Amino acid sequence: MSEKFELHPQTGQPVGLPVADPTPAPRPGPVTLKGRYGRIEKLKPEHAADLWKAFGGHDHVWTYISTDGPFASEAEFTPFIAVRAAAEDPYAYAIIDLADRAVGYFSLLRIVPHNRVIEVGHVLYSPALQRTPLGTEAQYLLARYVFETLGYRRYEWKCNSLNAPSRRAALRYGFVYEGTFRQHIIAKGRNRDDTWFSMLDSEWPERKRSFERWLAPENFDSEGRQKIGLGALNGVQR
């Protein structure tokens, strides 16, 4: 048993430790979080034009999204972004580059304030965002907001078990593998086993240091190549 526990004062049975602050966490809001390489802001319908330019013609980015996409045209895509922007759960944020273009989005979902549990999901990175410092910085900004501003205890990442890039990303960012839920979802008419990862508030300070060390300008050479990988900083074995 890895969980810390104590004995119940009346029954002597093992029980979880008391939570120092059981107050429900606030729900996420329409914040703008700025970084060195870009920013994240509340997703809005007007982001659709930029996002279509980034996603149009790249059907492969939708393969592991359980319900949406790919979209055949901007006219079909634009209403989808309007619906996503209006939703409270999932609560979506656009990822904006230094040229002020929306190049991706992600969301906070399965929001359970009374348990202080929240998930990052619907992660849509366009080819222009993939494998860039902004892609990593956006995850850092959102995690910092979740833990430090909103005060959640548990931050979750789930993905299709066949989505190898998403599994690698979760570990690289410092999430811990927890297990696989077999036949968890019927996604676009197909079976989907889901792989679960999490990060806890007690783990965040160390993860934060890794993110900030990786994002520091001195971690990149004159051609923008990283000197040490974020996975290595988080102890991921290759």
XYZ file of N, CA and C in Angstrom, residues 35-220:
558
model
N 3.407 33.851 -21.346
C 4.704 33.235 -21.188
C 5.741 33.913 -22.063
N 6.905 33.304 -22.164
C 7.990 33.840 -22.984
C 7.736 33.608 -24.474
N 7.061 32.518 -24.801
C 6.906 32.114 -26.202
C 5.501 32.345 -26.751
N 4.607 32.799 -25.905
C 3.237 33.042 -26.330
C 2.336 33.157 -25.123
N 1.062 32.854 -25.299
C 0.106 32.968 -24.200
C -1.044 31.994 -24.419
N -1.810 31.779 -23.355
C -3.082 31.088 -23.511
C -4.176 32.032 -23.032
N -5.327 31.942 -23.660
C -6.460 32.785 -23.315
C -7.740 32.016 -23.574
N -8.835 32.480 -23.000
C -10.119 31.808 -23.179
C -10.420 31.652 -24.662
N -10.789 30.445 -25.076
C -11.172 30.214 -26.469
C -12.413 31.033 -26.804
N -12.383 31.688 -27.975
C -13.496 32.515 -28.437
C -13.846 32.128 -29.868
N -15.099 32.372 -30.275
C -15.479 32.046 -31.653
C -14.572 32.695 -32.693
N -14.058 33.879 -32.394
C -13.212 34.569 -33.367
C -11.848 33.908 -33.560
N -11.492 32.965 -32.724
C -10.259 32.202 -32.943
C -10.392 31.200 -34.094
N -11.615 30.963 -34.531
C -11.847 29.893 -35.506
C -11.064 30.088 -36.798
N -10.972 31.329 -37.284
C -10.302 31.563 -38.573
C -8.825 31.166 -38.489
N -8.152 31.608 -37.441
C -6.741 31.231 -37.273
C -6.593 29.728 -37.099
N -7.467 29.146 -36.285
C -7.357 27.719 -36.025
C -7.604 26.905 -37.285
N -8.520 27.358 -38.132
C -8.739 26.622 -39.379
C -7.499 26.674 -40.265
N -6.846 27.836 -40.307
C -5.606 27.937 -41.080
C -4.549 26.968 -40.542
N -4.545 26.779 -39.228
C -3.552 25.897 -38.607
C -3.910 24.425 -38.764
N -5.207 24.103 -38.732
C -5.643 22.705 -38.739
C -6.118 22.204 -40.091
N -6.563 23.110 -40.942
C -7.138 22.693 -42.215
C -6.180 21.836 -43.029
N -6.674 20.694 -43.513
C -5.840 19.797 -44.306
C -4.990 18.841 -43.492
N -5.070 18.922 -42.166
C -4.273 18.045 -41.295
C -5.219 17.113 -40.535
N -5.875 16.248 -41.270
C -6.896 15.386 -40.665
C -6.336 14.477 -39.586
N -5.047 14.170 -39.648
C -4.475 13.219 -38.701
C -4.530 13.708 -37.254
N -4.618 15.028 -37.030
C -4.629 15.517 -35.653
C -5.920 15.159 -34.931
N -6.951 14.743 -35.683
C -8.252 14.418 -35.092
C -8.438 12.923 -34.842
N -7.509 12.108 -35.258
C -7.711 10.657 -35.215
C -8.061 10.151 -33.824
N -7.389 10.663 -32.801
C -7.595 10.143 -31.450
C -8.535 11.009 -30.608
N -9.151 12.019 -31.225
C -10.179 12.797 -30.538
C -11.465 11.979 -30.568
N -12.075 11.759 -29.420
C -13.107 10.721 -29.314
C -14.396 11.037 -30.039
N -14.759 12.324 -30.176
C -16.069 12.637 -30.756
C -16.025 13.588 -31.944
N -14.994 14.380 -32.100
C -15.010 15.476 -33.072
C -13.987 15.288 -34.181
N -14.276 15.948 -35.334
C -13.348 16.017 -36.434
C -13.126 14.680 -37.136
N -12.411 14.717 -38.260
C -11.907 15.932 -38.927
C -13.030 16.702 -39.618
N -12.742 17.930 -39.991
C -13.720 18.807 -40.605
C -13.356 19.050 -42.063
N -14.371 19.053 -42.901
C -14.139 19.162 -44.343
C -13.920 20.593 -44.800
N -14.404 21.569 -44.031
C -14.325 22.956 -44.479
C -14.344 23.895 -43.285
N -13.955 25.137 -43.535
C -14.004 26.146 -42.482
C -15.440 26.385 -42.033
N -16.388 26.320 -42.985
C -17.797 26.520 -42.646
C -18.301 25.454 -41.673
N -17.757 24.260 -41.766
C -18.123 23.179 -40.847
C -17.380 23.310 -39.527
N -16.153 23.798 -39.579
C -15.303 23.902 -38.396
C -15.719 25.056 -37.483
N -16.109 26.186 -38.047
C -16.391 27.394 -37.273
C -17.490 27.200 -36.228
N -18.631 26.570 -36.554
C -19.640 26.350 -35.508
C -19.149 25.446 -34.385
N -18.296 24.501 -34.717
C -17.738 23.636 -33.679
C -16.944 24.449 -32.664
N -16.128 25.381 -33.131
C -15.344 26.216 -32.217
C -16.266 27.096 -31.378
N -17.342 27.592 -31.967
C -18.292 28.405 -31.203
C -18.912 27.595 -30.059
N -19.267 26.356 -30.335
C -19.829 25.486 -29.293
C -18.786 25.198 -28.224
N -17.573 24.877 -28.646
C -16.497 24.589 -27.695
C -16.203 25.824 -26.838
N -16.219 26.999 -27.433
C -15.917 28.225 -26.702
C -16.982 28.536 -25.655
N -18.210 28.123 -25.887
C -19.320 28.443 -24.979
C -19.448 27.450 -23.825
N -18.794 26.320 -23.918
C -18.976 25.262 -22.922
C -18.301 25.606 -21.598
N -18.909 25.162 -20.511
C -18.332 25.335 -19.178
C -17.467 24.146 -18.768
N -17.760 22.970 -19.316
C -16.984 21.763 -19.042
C -17.186 20.831 -20.230
N -16.210 20.756 -21.125
C -14.839 21.270 -21.041
C -14.764 22.788 -21.227
N -13.813 23.379 -20.513
C -13.590 24.817 -20.546
C -12.308 25.056 -21.343
N -12.449 25.645 -22.512
C -11.354 25.626 -23.483
C -10.548 26.922 -23.517
N -9.256 26.757 -23.808
C -8.324 27.875 -23.958
C -7.610 27.772 -25.306
N -7.466 28.907 -25.966
C -6.672 28.976 -27.192
C -5.207 29.191 -26.841
N -4.333 28.637 -27.664
C -2.885 28.808 -27.512
C -2.427 29.766 -28.606
N -1.858 30.897 -28.205
C -1.557 32.006 -29.114
C -0.049 32.189 -29.215
N 0.465 32.255 -30.443
C 1.912 32.418 -30.614
C 2.304 33.888 -30.583
N 3.596 34.159 -30.745
C 4.080 35.538 -30.653
C 3.639 36.403 -31.821
N 3.161 35.791 -32.893
C 2.593 36.543 -34.016
C 1.107 36.798 -33.825
N 0.599 36.496 -32.636
C -0.797 36.722 -32.269
C -1.758 35.823 -33.036
N -1.310 34.622 -33.390
C -2.144 33.664 -34.095
C -2.503 32.508 -33.169
N -3.769 32.090 -33.217
C -4.177 30.886 -32.497
C -3.667 29.676 -33.272
N -2.864 28.848 -32.623
C -2.245 27.702 -33.309
C -2.626 26.371 -32.658
N -3.502 26.424 -31.669
C -3.960 25.209 -31.024
C -4.897 25.561 -29.888
N -5.442 24.543 -29.262
C -6.248 24.765 -28.068
C -6.243 23.509 -27.217
N -6.613 23.687 -25.967
C -6.830 22.580 -25.050
C -7.870 23.009 -24.036
N -8.255 22.115 -23.152
C -9.333 22.446 -22.232
C -9.115 21.806 -20.876
N -9.797 22.369 -19.893
C -9.932 21.765 -18.580
C -11.314 21.139 -18.517
N -11.391 19.894 -18.089
C -12.647 19.159 -18.139
C -12.771 18.197 -16.970
N -13.928 17.537 -16.913
C -14.230 16.653 -15.786
C -13.875 17.377 -14.486
N -14.407 18.579 -14.377
C -14.066 19.487 -13.284
C -14.899 19.121 -12.057
N -14.225 18.746 -10.973
C -14.915 18.333 -9.744
C -14.390 19.210 -8.601
N -14.967 20.408 -8.429
C -14.428 21.333 -7.427
C -14.414 20.780 -6.008
N -15.438 20.000 -5.607
C -15.480 19.563 -4.213
C -14.400 18.539 -3.894
N -13.920 17.822 -4.914
C -12.784 16.923 -4.714
C -11.464 17.547 -5.131
N -11.532 18.737 -5.721
C -10.365 19.452 -6.232
C -9.590 18.586 -7.233
N -10.341 18.039 -8.192
C -9.806 17.196 -9.262
C -10.197 17.810 -10.595
N -9.274 17.841 -11.530
C -9.520 18.442 -12.835
C -8.621 17.758 -13.861
N -9.036 17.767 -15.101
C -8.295 17.085 -16.168
C -7.950 18.068 -17.279
N -6.793 17.898 -17.883
C -6.465 18.596 -19.121
C -6.738 17.627 -20.266
N -7.475 18.099 -21.254
C -7.824 17.217 -22.364
C -8.235 18.002 -23.590
N -8.750 17.269 -24.586
C -9.066 17.871 -25.889
C -7.863 18.690 -26.359
N -6.694 18.096 -26.261
C -5.449 18.794 -26.604
C -5.267 18.733 -28.114
N -5.445 19.867 -28.779
C -5.340 19.944 -30.239
C -4.174 20.860 -30.593
N -3.043 20.252 -30.946
C -1.863 20.997 -31.346
C -1.724 20.891 -32.863
N -1.734 22.023 -33.534
C -1.525 22.027 -34.978
C -0.068 21.697 -35.281
N 0.237 21.340 -36.527
C 1.643 21.114 -36.881
C 2.532 22.316 -36.565
N 1.973 23.530 -36.636
C 2.763 24.727 -36.328
C 3.110 24.829 -34.854
N 2.381 24.120 -33.997
C 2.612 24.175 -32.559
C 3.385 22.968 -32.044
N 3.263 21.856 -32.723
C 3.891 20.622 -32.256
C 5.414 20.762 -32.206
N 5.992 20.216 -31.138
C 7.444 20.185 -30.958
C 8.056 21.590 -30.949
N 7.339 22.537 -30.336
C 7.845 23.896 -30.177
C 7.907 24.242 -28.693
N 8.742 25.220 -28.313
C 8.739 25.656 -26.916
C 7.361 26.117 -26.444
N 6.588 26.771 -27.311
C 5.259 27.225 -26.913
C 4.360 26.050 -26.546
N 4.474 24.941 -27.271
C 3.656 23.781 -26.953
C 3.874 23.311 -25.528
N 5.121 23.303 -25.099
C 5.446 22.915 -23.724
C 5.088 24.019 -22.744
N 5.374 25.253 -23.111
C 5.073 26.367 -22.214
C 3.581 26.457 -21.919
N 2.745 26.184 -22.910
C 1.300 26.224 -22.685
C 0.885 25.233 -21.610
N 1.477 24.037 -21.625
C 1.172 23.046 -20.599
C 1.644 23.525 -19.223
N 2.796 24.152 -19.187
C 3.310 24.707 -17.938
C 2.375 25.788 -17.395
N 1.955 26.704 -18.250
C 1.091 27.798 -17.811
C -0.230 27.273 -17.269
N -0.795 26.266 -17.942
C -2.077 25.739 -17.504
C -1.934 24.971 -16.191
N -0.889 24.166 -16.071
C -0.676 23.428 -14.826
C -0.432 24.378 -13.657
N 0.341 25.418 -13.880
C 0.592 26.396 -12.815
C -0.705 27.054 -12.368
N -1.564 27.375 -13.323
C -2.870 27.964 -13.011
C -3.717 26.992 -12.183
N -3.739 25.735 -12.585
C -4.533 24.711 -11.903
C -4.082 24.542 -10.455
N -2.786 24.423 -10.241
C -2.282 24.149 -8.898
C -2.158 25.401 -8.037
N -1.615 26.468 -8.590
C -1.256 27.620 -7.765
C -2.374 28.642 -7.635
N -3.163 28.818 -8.672
C -4.250 29.798 -8.609
C -5.556 29.156 -8.154
N -5.913 28.035 -8.765
C -7.187 27.397 -8.446
C -7.092 26.450 -7.247
N -5.918 25.905 -6.994
C -5.729 25.068 -5.817
C -6.252 23.655 -5.929
N -6.194 23.065 -7.131
C -6.609 21.668 -7.277
C -5.536 20.742 -6.723
N -5.987 19.564 -6.255
C -5.085 18.582 -5.657
C -4.597 17.559 -6.675
N -5.408 17.300 -7.674
C -5.123 16.232 -8.632
C -5.412 16.752 -10.038
N -4.449 16.541 -10.915
C -4.509 17.021 -12.302
C -4.351 15.790 -13.186
N -5.330 15.525 -14.030
C -5.367 14.273 -14.775
C -5.085 14.466 -16.265
N -4.559 13.418 -16.861
C -4.336 13.336 -18.310
C -4.793 11.944 -18.734
N -5.681 11.862 -19.693
C -6.142 10.572 -20.202
C -6.047 10.594 -21.714
N -5.762 9.442 -22.294
C -5.668 9.391 -23.753
C -5.987 7.997 -24.255
N -6.324 7.928 -25.535
C -6.466 6.652 -26.212
C -5.168 5.870 -26.031
N -5.282 4.620 -25.613
C -4.081 3.836 -25.349
C -3.216 3.616 -26.587
N -3.803 3.775 -27.775
C -3.045 3.623 -29.017
C -2.368 4.924 -29.448
N -2.619 6.003 -28.713
C -2.048 7.302 -29.063
C -0.670 7.439 -28.409
N 0.332 6.868 -29.052
C 1.681 6.858 -28.485
C 2.241 8.256 -28.239
N 2.057 9.235 -29.150
C 2.576 10.575 -28.858
C 1.974 11.194 -27.599
N 0.678 10.964 -27.361
C 0.045 11.522 -26.166
C 0.571 10.847 -24.908
N 0.793 9.548 -24.964
C 1.353 8.853 -23.809
C 2.754 9.383 -23.495
N 3.558 9.569 -24.545
C 4.914 10.095 -24.327
C 4.863 11.506 -23.760
N 3.938 12.314 -24.277
C 3.825 13.695 -23.805
C 3.469 13.737 -22.321
N 2.526 12.900 -21.905
C 2.128 12.889 -20.496
C 3.330 12.613 -19.597
N 4.133 11.628 -19.934
C 5.302 11.299 -19.132
C 6.343 12.410 -19.195
N 6.524 12.961 -20.381
C 7.500 14.048 -20.541
C 7.124 15.242 -19.664
N 5.839 15.563 -19.591
C 5.394 16.699 -18.785
C 5.430 16.411 -17.291
N 5.622 15.161 -16.905
C 5.731 14.832 -15.500
C 4.512 14.176 -14.894
N 3.541 13.767 -15.715
C 2.412 13.000 -15.204
C 2.871 11.564 -14.910
N 2.184 10.913 -13.991
C 2.521 9.561 -13.569
C 1.482 8.590 -14.123
N 1.943 7.527 -14.767
C 1.045 6.506 -15.309
C 0.327 5.799 -14.168
N -0.988 5.634 -14.314
C -1.784 4.985 -13.272
C -2.418 3.673 -13.713
N -2.664 3.517 -14.998
C -3.282 2.275 -15.444
C -4.084 2.481 -16.714
N -4.666 1.389 -17.191
C -5.442 1.418 -18.429
C -6.856 0.929 -18.144
N -7.827 1.703 -18.589
C -9.236 1.327 -18.481
C -9.633 0.656 -19.784
N -9.882 -0.638 -19.726
C -10.186 -1.407 -20.926
C -11.628 -1.157 -21.374
N -11.803 -1.077 -22.700
C -13.123 -0.838 -23.291
C -13.848 0.308 -22.582
N -13.120 1.398 -22.398
C -13.637 2.520 -21.618
C -14.628 3.365 -22.398
N -14.392 3.516 -23.706
C -15.207 4.413 -24.532
C -15.455 3.759 -25.889
N -16.621 4.060 -26.461
C -16.832 3.819 -27.894
C -16.614 5.163 -28.575
N -15.532 5.285 -29.309
C -15.127 6.550 -29.912
C -15.238 6.459 -31.432
N -16.144 7.240 -31.989
C -16.367 7.237 -33.438
C -16.619 5.819 -33.948
N -17.387 5.064 -33.142
C -17.761 3.715 -33.522
C -16.714 2.652 -33.275
N -15.592 3.031 -32.670
C -14.502 2.082 -32.432
C -14.243 1.936 -30.938
N -13.748 0.751 -30.548
C -13.341 0.566 -29.163
C -12.179 1.487 -28.827
N -12.212 1.988 -27.595
C -11.088 2.796 -27.106
C -10.766 2.379 -25.674
N -9.563 1.877 -25.485
C -9.009 1.696 -24.146
C -8.336 3.013 -23.767
N -8.536 3.450 -22.536
C -7.971 4.726 -22.091
C -6.826 4.506 -21.107
N -5.728 5.220 -21.339
C -4.590 5.223 -20.425
C -4.683 6.461 -19.540
N -4.545 6.260 -18.236
C -4.710 7.329 -17.251
C -3.369 7.716 -16.645
N -3.184 9.030 -16.506
C -2.022 9.609 -15.849
C -2.518 10.686 -14.882
N -1.682 11.017 -13.907
C -2.046 12.118 -13.007
C -0.793 12.826 -12.509
N -1.012 14.036 -12.019
C -0.007 14.818 -11.313
C -0.685 15.355 -10.065
N 0.000 15.284 -8.920
C -0.569 15.734 -7.658
C 0.036 17.067 -7.228
N -0.708 17.766 -6.377
C -0.209 19.056 -5.900
C 1.124 18.916 -5.177
N 1.345 17.786 -4.495
C 2.619 17.572 -3.811
C 3.772 17.377 -4.784
N 3.463 16.968 -6.025
C 4.482 16.745 -7.047
C 4.756 17.996 -7.879
N 3.828 18.944 -7.834
C 3.939 20.110 -8.704
C 5.220 20.927 -8.497
N 5.664 21.206 -7.270
C 6.871 22.031 -7.147
C 8.065 21.471 -7.925
N 8.250 20.164 -7.879
C 9.364 19.570 -8.626
C 9.114 19.645 -10.127
N 7.886 19.381 -10.545
C 7.561 19.478 -11.968
C 7.724 20.907 -12.460
N 7.330 21.854 -11.638
C 7.478 23.264 -12.005
C 8.941 23.608 -12.246
N 9.820 23.147 -11.374
C 11.246 23.422 -11.548
C 11.753 22.832 -12.865
N 11.282 21.639 -13.196
C 11.708 21.021 -14.456
C 11.229 21.826 -15.647
N 9.953 22.226 -15.637
C 9.420 23.051 -16.718
C 10.245 24.323 -16.875
N 10.485 25.001 -15.771
C 11.165 26.300 -15.845
C 12.620 26.148 -16.270
N 13.254 25.083 -15.851
C 14.628 24.845 -16.306
C 14.651 24.567 -17.800
N 13.677 23.772 -18.280
C 13.632 23.459 -19.708
C 13.311 24.699 -20.539
N 12.403 25.536 -20.063
C 11.958 26.705 -20.820
C 12.959 27.859 -20.796
N 13.931 27.818 -19.909
C 14.894 28.914 -19.790
C 15.678 29.099 -21.086
N 15.918 30.334 -21.507
C 16.645 30.581 -22.764
C 17.986 29.862 -22.835
N 18.655 29.726 -21.703
C 19.976 29.102 -21.730
C 19.918 27.590 -21.996
N 18.699 27.027 -22.018
C 18.580 25.602 -22.349
C 18.545 25.359 -23.856
N 18.630 26.428 -24.650
C 18.580 26.289 -26.106
C 19.825 26.898 -26.727
